[in-house]
């Protein structure tokens, strides 16, 4: 019997990249029993939700899952399935490596950064009050009576909770990773000069935890706007980053851009009881069903999953196969070609097959 893994192919380009990933993982020889569950736009008419309970139950049972992207309608409709999964399963650490792979269209070759983004709170907590709602009116009244600063009545409100508990566990997770993987420095990213209480709490928690690791891992704090500029100009100065949710989301896309775009950026959401692996990119609806997009991000997410499952040797073989195919530059998707209209670019499944061939 193989290892049970929940597979949520997602929607848009999700099913294509998931199929490519599955082929590659199976080609490593690691026996996986995929428990595939359809989520996203396709199940809304029958299930009334893009995230059926069966998907959550399956992840809870198997403890390990991998998913393709799922569309989130902007400003209306359903809550983001991705945010919901992270919160329901308490997947508190979003882990995103950004590392240069030779052969990619990287902006900078000196990038080798591991990003730890807090995944459960901050402005993503989902505590929001709409314009002119009864709740918003009450809240604005209360704030205006409590604070010297006044909030306009025609405001919508999003709340930014940052707790000691959530800050401690993500920051400790980043330090532990640094120690186990021989990383030299943790940089904590914040805007505590403006948000003295929320980001200030995150910063002070980091400074306290850093003392426990003194002599083993260096520590610094960097203001988020400065960090964005530094990352563009001198990414080689950075090693492990730890950030609250919103800055983590933005900075990890910036780092993905530095190493050649969303097509190659993998990710993981780690909790105490479950782990969910997924590419950083979204469902890219304009490419859905076209067998065009790059499967690398999802395959490298599977590499992270194999390591998590204790299949380190297979993970390293699969990673090498991906890097070899990219370095050769022949059987790769359009985004990895110098000219995006290069007619020699191959499709999603053909690139996956080239990777499988290296594993045989
Ligand atoms: P996106 O990542 O889907 O696409 C942006 C652009 O990036 C694409 O147009 C394409 O040019 C490029 N791209 C993305 N994936 C690629 C790949 N594998 N290969 C080559 N190029 C690729 O971002 P978006 O357009 O902002 O979002 C589309 C939908 O996806 C939205 O509904 C959004 O909410 C959702 N989304 C989901 C997740 C997730 O499931 N974790 C993450 C981000 C966005």
Short mmCIF file of C-alpha atoms and ligand atoms in Angstrom, two decimals:
data_model
loop_
_atom_site.label_atom_id
_atom_site.label_comp_id
_atom_site.label_asym_id
_atom_site.label_seq_id
_atom_site.Cartn_x
_atom_site.Cartn_y
_atom_site.Cartn_z
CA UNK A 1 0.00 0.00 0.00
CA UNK A 2 1.24 3.45 -0.91
CA UNK A 3 1.28 6.69 1.06
CA UNK A 4 -2.16 8.31 1.06
CA UNK A 5 -2.10 11.86 -0.26
CA UNK A 6 -5.11 14.09 -0.93
CA UNK A 7 -5.02 15.67 -4.40
CA UNK A 8 -7.14 18.75 -5.11
CA UNK A 9 -6.55 19.56 -8.79
CA UNK A 10 -8.27 22.98 -8.51
CA UNK A 11 -9.74 24.92 -11.42
CA UNK A 12 -8.49 27.03 -14.35
CA UNK A 13 -5.03 25.65 -15.18
CA UNK A 14 -5.09 23.61 -11.94
CA UNK A 15 -6.14 20.22 -13.38
CA UNK A 16 -3.43 20.43 -16.09
CA UNK A 17 -0.55 21.25 -13.74
CA UNK A 18 -1.84 18.70 -11.20
CA UNK A 19 -1.89 15.96 -13.85
CA UNK A 20 1.67 16.86 -14.91
CA UNK A 21 2.84 16.79 -11.28
CA UNK A 22 1.19 13.42 -10.60
CA UNK A 23 2.94 11.87 -13.60
CA UNK A 24 6.33 13.09 -12.34
CA UNK A 25 5.81 11.95 -8.74
CA UNK A 26 4.66 8.51 -9.93
CA UNK A 27 7.77 8.33 -12.15
CA UNK A 28 10.02 8.65 -9.06
CA UNK A 29 8.77 5.21 -8.00
CA UNK A 30 7.43 6.43 -4.64
CA UNK A 31 4.10 4.64 -4.19
CA UNK A 32 1.39 7.23 -3.56
CA UNK A 33 -2.33 6.45 -3.27
CA UNK A 34 -3.82 9.69 -4.60
CA UNK A 35 -7.20 10.54 -3.07
CA UNK A 36 -8.46 12.96 -5.70
CA UNK A 37 -11.26 15.38 -4.78
CA UNK A 38 -12.77 17.95 -7.11
CA UNK A 39 -12.95 21.48 -5.68
CA UNK A 40 -13.42 24.96 -7.13
CA UNK A 41 -15.82 26.40 -9.69
CA UNK A 42 -16.94 22.99 -11.09
CA UNK A 43 -18.53 21.79 -7.83
CA UNK A 44 -20.38 24.98 -6.86
CA UNK A 45 -23.62 23.98 -8.69
CA UNK A 46 -23.80 20.57 -6.96
CA UNK A 47 -22.15 21.26 -3.60
CA UNK A 48 -23.16 24.89 -3.08
CA UNK A 49 -19.54 25.68 -2.20
CA UNK A 50 -16.20 25.53 -3.99
CA UNK A 51 -14.73 23.70 -0.96
CA UNK A 52 -16.79 20.58 -0.09
CA UNK A 53 -16.39 19.22 3.44
CA UNK A 54 -15.06 15.97 1.88
CA UNK A 55 -11.89 17.84 0.84
CA UNK A 56 -11.20 19.09 4.35
CA UNK A 57 -12.03 15.67 5.87
CA UNK A 58 -9.68 13.94 3.42
CA UNK A 59 -6.77 16.27 4.29
CA UNK A 60 -7.46 15.84 8.02
CA UNK A 61 -7.36 12.06 7.55
CA UNK A 62 -4.32 11.82 5.25
CA UNK A 63 -2.43 14.75 6.85
CA UNK A 64 -0.71 15.52 3.53
CA UNK A 65 -2.25 17.15 0.46
CA UNK A 66 -1.22 18.82 -2.76
CA UNK A 67 -3.39 21.17 -4.75
CA UNK A 68 -3.59 23.13 -7.96
CA UNK A 69 -4.72 26.77 -7.87
CA UNK A 70 -8.36 27.71 -7.29
CA UNK A 71 -10.02 30.86 -8.55
CA UNK A 72 -11.19 33.49 -6.02
CA UNK A 73 -13.83 35.88 -7.37
CA UNK A 74 -12.72 39.42 -6.45
CA UNK A 75 -14.94 41.50 -4.14
CA UNK A 76 -17.97 39.15 -4.16
CA UNK A 77 -19.18 35.59 -3.86
CA UNK A 78 -17.30 32.93 -1.97
CA UNK A 79 -14.46 33.39 0.47
CA UNK A 80 -11.12 32.33 -0.94
CA UNK A 81 -10.89 28.54 -0.79
CA UNK A 82 -7.19 28.91 -0.19
CA UNK A 83 -7.57 31.19 2.82
CA UNK A 84 -10.37 28.94 4.12
CA UNK A 85 -8.21 25.80 3.85
CA UNK A 86 -5.32 27.49 5.65
CA UNK A 87 -7.59 28.67 8.46
CA UNK A 88 -9.73 25.50 8.82
CA UNK A 89 -6.67 23.25 8.98
CA UNK A 90 -4.62 25.80 10.94
CA UNK A 91 -1.82 25.67 8.37
CA UNK A 92 0.05 28.44 10.11
CA UNK A 93 3.27 28.55 8.07
CA UNK A 94 3.35 29.39 4.40
CA UNK A 95 6.77 28.33 3.18
CA UNK A 96 8.04 29.55 -0.17
CA UNK A 97 11.55 29.01 -1.47
CA UNK A 98 12.91 31.38 -4.12
CA UNK A 99 16.05 29.94 -5.64
CA UNK A 100 17.76 30.60 -8.94
CA UNK A 101 17.55 27.68 -11.41
CA UNK A 102 20.04 27.89 -14.32
CA UNK A 103 18.19 28.17 -17.63
CA UNK A 104 15.32 30.29 -16.29
CA UNK A 105 14.66 33.91 -17.23
CA UNK A 106 15.75 35.03 -13.75
CA UNK A 107 16.24 38.73 -13.13
CA UNK A 108 18.93 37.94 -10.59
CA UNK A 109 21.02 34.78 -10.28
CA UNK A 110 22.11 35.37 -6.68
CA UNK A 111 18.80 34.49 -5.08
CA UNK A 112 18.50 31.66 -2.54
CA UNK A 113 15.86 32.77 -0.08
CA UNK A 114 13.43 30.81 2.10
CA UNK A 115 10.28 32.74 2.95
CA UNK A 116 8.11 32.03 6.02
CA UNK A 117 4.79 33.85 5.89
CA UNK A 118 2.33 33.76 8.80
CA UNK A 119 -0.79 32.23 7.32
CA UNK A 120 -3.72 32.62 9.70
CA UNK A 121 -4.19 36.21 10.80
CA UNK A 122 -3.29 39.82 9.92
CA UNK A 123 -5.52 41.48 7.31
CA UNK A 124 -6.31 37.99 5.94
CA UNK A 125 -8.17 36.99 9.12
CA UNK A 126 -11.43 37.69 7.26
CA UNK A 127 -12.70 40.12 9.94
CA UNK A 128 -14.23 42.72 7.62
CA UNK A 129 -17.16 45.12 7.80
CA UNK A 130 -18.74 46.45 4.64
CA UNK A 131 -19.48 50.07 3.85
CA UNK A 132 -22.63 51.34 5.70
CA UNK A 133 -23.33 47.91 7.27
CA UNK A 134 -24.83 47.98 10.77
CA UNK A 135 -21.64 46.36 12.09
CA UNK A 136 -19.41 48.95 10.40
CA UNK A 137 -21.55 51.80 11.79
CA UNK A 138 -21.35 50.35 15.33
CA UNK A 139 -17.63 49.74 15.06
CA UNK A 140 -16.89 53.21 13.68
CA UNK A 141 -18.96 54.74 16.50
CA UNK A 142 -17.00 52.74 19.05
CA UNK A 143 -13.61 53.56 17.51
CA UNK A 144 -14.44 57.25 17.33
CA UNK A 145 -15.42 57.26 21.01
CA UNK A 146 -12.25 55.39 22.03
CA UNK A 147 -9.64 57.02 19.80
CA UNK A 148 -8.45 60.56 19.15
CA UNK A 149 -8.14 59.56 15.49
CA UNK A 150 -11.51 59.59 13.76
CA UNK A 151 -12.66 57.09 11.14
CA UNK A 152 -14.89 58.49 8.40
CA UNK A 153 -18.46 57.17 8.37
CA UNK A 154 -18.18 56.23 4.70
CA UNK A 155 -15.48 53.65 5.47
CA UNK A 156 -15.30 49.90 5.03
CA UNK A 157 -13.18 48.24 7.70
CA UNK A 158 -10.73 45.32 7.69
CA UNK A 159 -9.24 44.29 11.01
CA UNK A 160 -5.57 43.38 11.40
CA UNK A 161 -5.13 41.03 14.36
CA UNK A 162 -1.54 40.03 15.18
CA UNK A 163 -1.24 37.74 18.20
CA UNK A 164 1.70 36.72 20.36
CA UNK A 165 0.74 33.05 19.83
CA UNK A 166 0.73 33.18 16.01
CA UNK A 167 3.81 35.40 15.83
CA UNK A 168 5.78 33.13 18.15
CA UNK A 169 5.01 29.96 16.24
CA UNK A 170 5.85 31.30 12.76
CA UNK A 171 9.04 33.02 13.93
CA UNK A 172 10.17 29.93 15.85
CA UNK A 173 9.39 27.80 12.78
CA UNK A 174 11.66 30.04 10.67
CA UNK A 175 14.50 29.84 13.21
CA UNK A 176 14.15 26.07 13.52
CA UNK A 177 14.31 25.73 9.73
CA UNK A 178 17.44 27.92 9.67
CA UNK A 179 19.17 25.79 12.31
CA UNK A 180 18.24 22.45 10.67
CA UNK A 181 19.25 23.59 7.19
CA UNK A 182 22.46 25.44 7.97
CA UNK A 183 21.01 28.84 7.11
CA UNK A 184 22.89 31.82 8.52
CA UNK A 185 20.41 34.64 9.06
CA UNK A 186 16.72 35.30 9.73
CA UNK A 187 15.40 38.70 8.59
CA UNK A 188 12.09 39.74 10.16
CA UNK A 189 10.05 42.04 7.94
CA UNK A 190 7.60 44.59 9.40
CA UNK A 191 6.23 48.12 9.36
CA UNK A 192 6.48 48.68 13.11
CA UNK A 193 7.45 52.33 12.65
CA UNK A 194 3.84 52.96 11.57
CA UNK A 195 1.86 50.04 13.07
CA UNK A 196 3.46 50.21 16.50
CA UNK A 197 1.12 47.76 18.21
CA UNK A 198 0.50 45.02 15.62
CA UNK A 199 3.77 45.00 13.68
CA UNK A 200 5.49 46.19 16.86
CA UNK A 201 4.29 43.02 18.59
CA UNK A 202 5.58 40.88 15.71
CA UNK A 203 8.97 42.63 15.88
CA UNK A 204 9.33 42.41 19.67
CA UNK A 205 8.36 38.72 19.58
CA UNK A 206 11.06 38.14 16.96
CA UNK A 207 13.69 39.99 18.97
CA UNK A 208 12.88 37.86 22.03
CA UNK A 209 13.01 34.55 20.14
CA UNK A 210 16.22 35.58 18.36
CA UNK A 211 17.98 35.72 21.74
CA UNK A 212 17.38 31.96 22.14
CA UNK A 213 19.22 31.34 18.85
CA UNK A 214 22.06 33.82 19.44
CA UNK A 215 25.37 32.38 18.24
CA UNK A 216 23.57 29.89 15.96
CA UNK A 217 21.54 32.10 13.60
CA UNK A 218 21.97 35.85 13.02
CA UNK A 219 18.90 38.09 13.26
CA UNK A 220 17.92 41.45 11.83
CA UNK A 221 14.71 43.36 11.21
CA UNK A 222 13.94 45.22 8.01
CA UNK A 223 11.06 47.57 7.23
CA UNK A 224 8.92 46.09 4.45
CA UNK A 225 9.25 48.91 1.90
CA UNK A 226 13.02 48.98 2.32
CA UNK A 227 13.04 45.17 2.06
CA UNK A 228 11.32 45.33 -1.35
CA UNK A 229 13.99 47.67 -2.65
CA UNK A 230 16.83 45.67 -1.09
CA UNK A 231 15.49 42.44 -2.59
CA UNK A 232 15.51 43.94 -6.07
CA UNK A 233 19.01 45.42 -5.70
CA UNK A 234 20.86 43.02 -3.37
CA UNK A 235 18.94 39.75 -2.89
CA UNK A 236 22.18 37.95 -2.04
CA UNK A 237 22.10 39.66 1.37
CA UNK A 238 19.02 37.65 2.38
CA UNK A 239 18.70 34.07 3.54
CA UNK A 240 15.54 33.32 5.58
CA UNK A 241 12.69 35.85 5.75
CA UNK A 242 9.82 35.78 8.24
CA UNK A 243 6.80 38.03 7.67
CA UNK A 244 3.22 38.63 8.75
CA UNK A 245 0.58 37.43 6.29
CA UNK A 246 0.06 40.39 3.92
CA UNK A 247 3.73 41.40 3.51
CA UNK A 248 4.55 37.69 3.11
CA UNK A 249 2.11 37.37 0.23
CA UNK A 250 3.52 40.37 -1.61
CA UNK A 251 7.21 39.78 -0.91
CA UNK A 252 7.00 36.12 -1.94
CA UNK A 253 5.61 37.12 -5.36
CA UNK A 254 8.41 39.68 -5.65
CA UNK A 255 10.95 36.93 -4.95
CA UNK A 256 9.21 34.61 -7.43
CA UNK A 257 9.61 37.39 -9.99
CA UNK A 258 13.34 37.65 -9.24
CA UNK A 259 13.93 33.98 -10.01
CA UNK A 260 11.96 33.82 -13.22
CA UNK A 261 8.25 34.16 -12.53
CA UNK A 262 5.26 32.37 -11.09
CA UNK A 263 5.64 29.38 -13.39
CA UNK A 264 8.52 28.05 -11.30
CA UNK A 265 7.63 29.14 -7.74
CA UNK A 266 6.56 26.33 -5.36
CA UNK A 267 5.01 26.59 -1.91
CA UNK A 268 3.82 24.73 1.16
CA UNK A 269 1.34 25.44 3.94
CA UNK A 270 2.44 23.68 7.09
CA UNK A 271 0.43 23.10 10.27
CA UNK A 272 0.78 20.93 13.33
CA UNK A 273 -1.69 18.31 12.05
CA UNK A 274 -1.53 18.66 8.25
CA UNK A 275 0.56 19.99 5.37
CA UNK A 276 -0.75 21.28 2.04
CA UNK A 277 1.58 21.85 -0.91
CA UNK A 278 0.71 24.17 -3.80
CA UNK A 279 2.27 26.40 -6.45
CA UNK A 280 2.40 30.14 -5.69
CA UNK A 281 0.60 30.99 -8.92
CA UNK A 282 -3.15 31.28 -9.41
CA UNK A 283 -5.57 29.62 -11.81
CA UNK A 284 -4.55 31.81 -14.82
CA UNK A 285 -8.02 31.41 -16.41
CA UNK A 286 -6.92 32.75 -19.81
CA UNK A 287 -4.65 29.70 -20.24
CA UNK A 288 -7.10 27.10 -18.87
CA UNK A 289 -7.42 23.96 -21.01
CA UNK A 290 -4.70 25.08 -23.43
CA UNK A 291 -1.89 22.73 -22.26
CA UNK A 292 0.37 25.77 -22.30
CA UNK A 293 1.48 26.78 -18.81
CA UNK A 294 4.58 25.73 -16.92
CA UNK A 295 4.08 22.74 -14.57
CA UNK A 296 7.37 23.40 -12.71
CA UNK A 297 5.86 25.29 -9.74
CA UNK A 298 3.52 22.40 -8.97
CA UNK A 299 6.21 19.75 -9.55
CA UNK A 300 8.61 21.60 -7.23
CA UNK A 301 5.79 21.80 -4.67
CA UNK A 302 5.67 18.00 -4.94
CA UNK A 303 9.44 17.94 -4.32
CA UNK A 304 8.77 19.78 -1.05
CA UNK A 305 5.98 17.27 -0.31
CA UNK A 306 8.24 14.26 -0.93
CA UNK A 307 10.82 15.71 1.52
CA UNK A 308 8.02 16.24 4.07
CA UNK A 309 7.01 12.58 3.60
CA UNK A 310 10.58 11.46 4.33
CA UNK A 311 11.23 10.58 0.66
CA UNK A 312 14.32 12.81 0.44
CA UNK A 313 16.17 10.76 -2.18
CA UNK A 314 13.19 10.74 -4.58
CA UNK A 315 12.71 14.48 -3.95
CA UNK A 316 16.32 15.21 -4.88
CA UNK A 317 16.08 13.05 -8.04
CA UNK A 318 12.87 14.79 -9.12
CA UNK A 319 14.34 18.24 -8.42
CA UNK A 320 17.42 17.40 -10.46
CA UNK A 321 15.28 16.11 -13.34
CA UNK A 322 13.32 19.39 -13.37
CA UNK A 323 16.53 21.47 -13.24
CA UNK A 324 18.13 19.40 -16.03
CA UNK A 325 15.15 19.85 -18.36
CA UNK A 326 15.12 23.61 -17.66
CA UNK A 327 18.90 23.91 -18.14
CA UNK A 328 18.74 22.08 -21.49
CA UNK A 329 16.02 24.55 -22.50
CA UNK A 330 14.53 22.34 -25.22
CA UNK A 331 11.43 20.61 -23.83
CA UNK A 332 10.19 23.61 -21.84
CA UNK A 333 7.05 25.77 -21.88
CA UNK A 334 6.83 29.19 -23.57
CA UNK A 335 7.65 31.19 -20.41
CA UNK A 336 11.09 29.54 -20.18
CA UNK A 337 12.03 30.40 -23.76
CA UNK A 338 13.95 33.58 -24.54
CA UNK A 339 11.22 34.56 -26.97
CA UNK A 340 7.76 33.82 -25.52
CA UNK A 341 6.49 33.17 -29.06
CA UNK A 342 9.20 30.59 -29.75
CA UNK A 343 7.41 27.85 -31.75
CA UNK A 344 9.68 25.17 -30.22
CA UNK A 345 8.07 25.66 -26.79
CA UNK A 346 6.30 22.49 -25.63
CA UNK A 347 3.04 22.09 -23.71
CA UNK A 348 2.47 21.41 -20.00
CA UNK A 349 2.20 17.62 -20.41
CA UNK A 350 5.16 17.39 -22.83
CA UNK A 351 7.43 19.20 -20.35
CA UNK A 352 6.26 16.81 -17.61
CA UNK A 353 7.03 13.85 -19.89
CA UNK A 354 10.56 15.18 -20.51
CA UNK A 355 11.04 15.32 -16.73
CA UNK A 356 9.67 11.76 -16.32
CA UNK A 357 12.10 10.55 -19.00
CA UNK A 358 15.04 11.78 -16.88
CA UNK A 359 13.75 9.70 -13.98
CA UNK A 360 13.52 6.41 -15.88
P1 LIG B 1 -2.25 33.96 -11.82
O1 LIG B 1 -1.07 33.48 -11.05
O2 LIG B 1 -3.35 33.00 -12.03
O3 LIG B 1 -1.79 34.46 -13.25
C1 LIG B 1 -1.05 35.64 -13.49
C2 LIG B 1 -0.19 35.43 -14.73
O4 LIG B 1 0.97 34.70 -14.34
C3 LIG B 1 -0.82 34.59 -15.82
O5 LIG B 1 -1.60 35.35 -16.67
C4 LIG B 1 0.39 34.02 -16.53
O6 LIG B 1 0.92 34.96 -17.39
C5 LIG B 1 1.36 33.82 -15.38
N1 LIG B 1 1.33 32.44 -14.87
C6 LIG B 1 0.68 31.95 -13.79
N2 LIG B 1 0.90 30.65 -13.65
C7 LIG B 1 1.72 30.29 -14.65
C8 LIG B 1 2.32 29.07 -15.06
N3 LIG B 1 2.13 27.93 -14.36
N4 LIG B 1 3.10 29.06 -16.16
C9 LIG B 1 3.32 30.18 -16.86
N5 LIG B 1 2.80 31.37 -16.53
C10 LIG B 1 2.00 31.43 -15.44
O7 LIG B 1 -2.77 35.26 -11.06
P2 LIG B 1 -4.15 36.05 -11.19
O8 LIG B 1 -4.48 36.22 -12.64
O9 LIG B 1 -3.99 37.24 -10.33
O10 LIG B 1 -5.21 35.12 -10.51
C11 LIG B 1 -6.14 34.27 -11.20
C12 LIG B 1 -7.02 33.57 -10.18
O11 LIG B 1 -6.24 32.69 -9.37
C13 LIG B 1 -7.72 34.53 -9.22
O12 LIG B 1 -9.05 34.11 -9.05
C14 LIG B 1 -6.93 34.39 -7.93
O13 LIG B 1 -7.71 34.67 -6.80
C15 LIG B 1 -6.54 32.92 -8.00
N6 LIG B 1 -5.35 32.60 -7.18
C16 LIG B 1 -5.33 31.39 -6.58
C17 LIG B 1 -4.22 31.00 -5.86
C18 LIG B 1 -4.23 29.68 -5.19
O14 LIG B 1 -5.03 28.83 -5.53
N7 LIG B 1 -3.34 29.42 -4.25
C19 LIG B 1 -3.10 31.84 -5.80
C20 LIG B 1 -3.12 33.06 -6.46
C21 LIG B 1 -4.26 33.43 -7.17
#
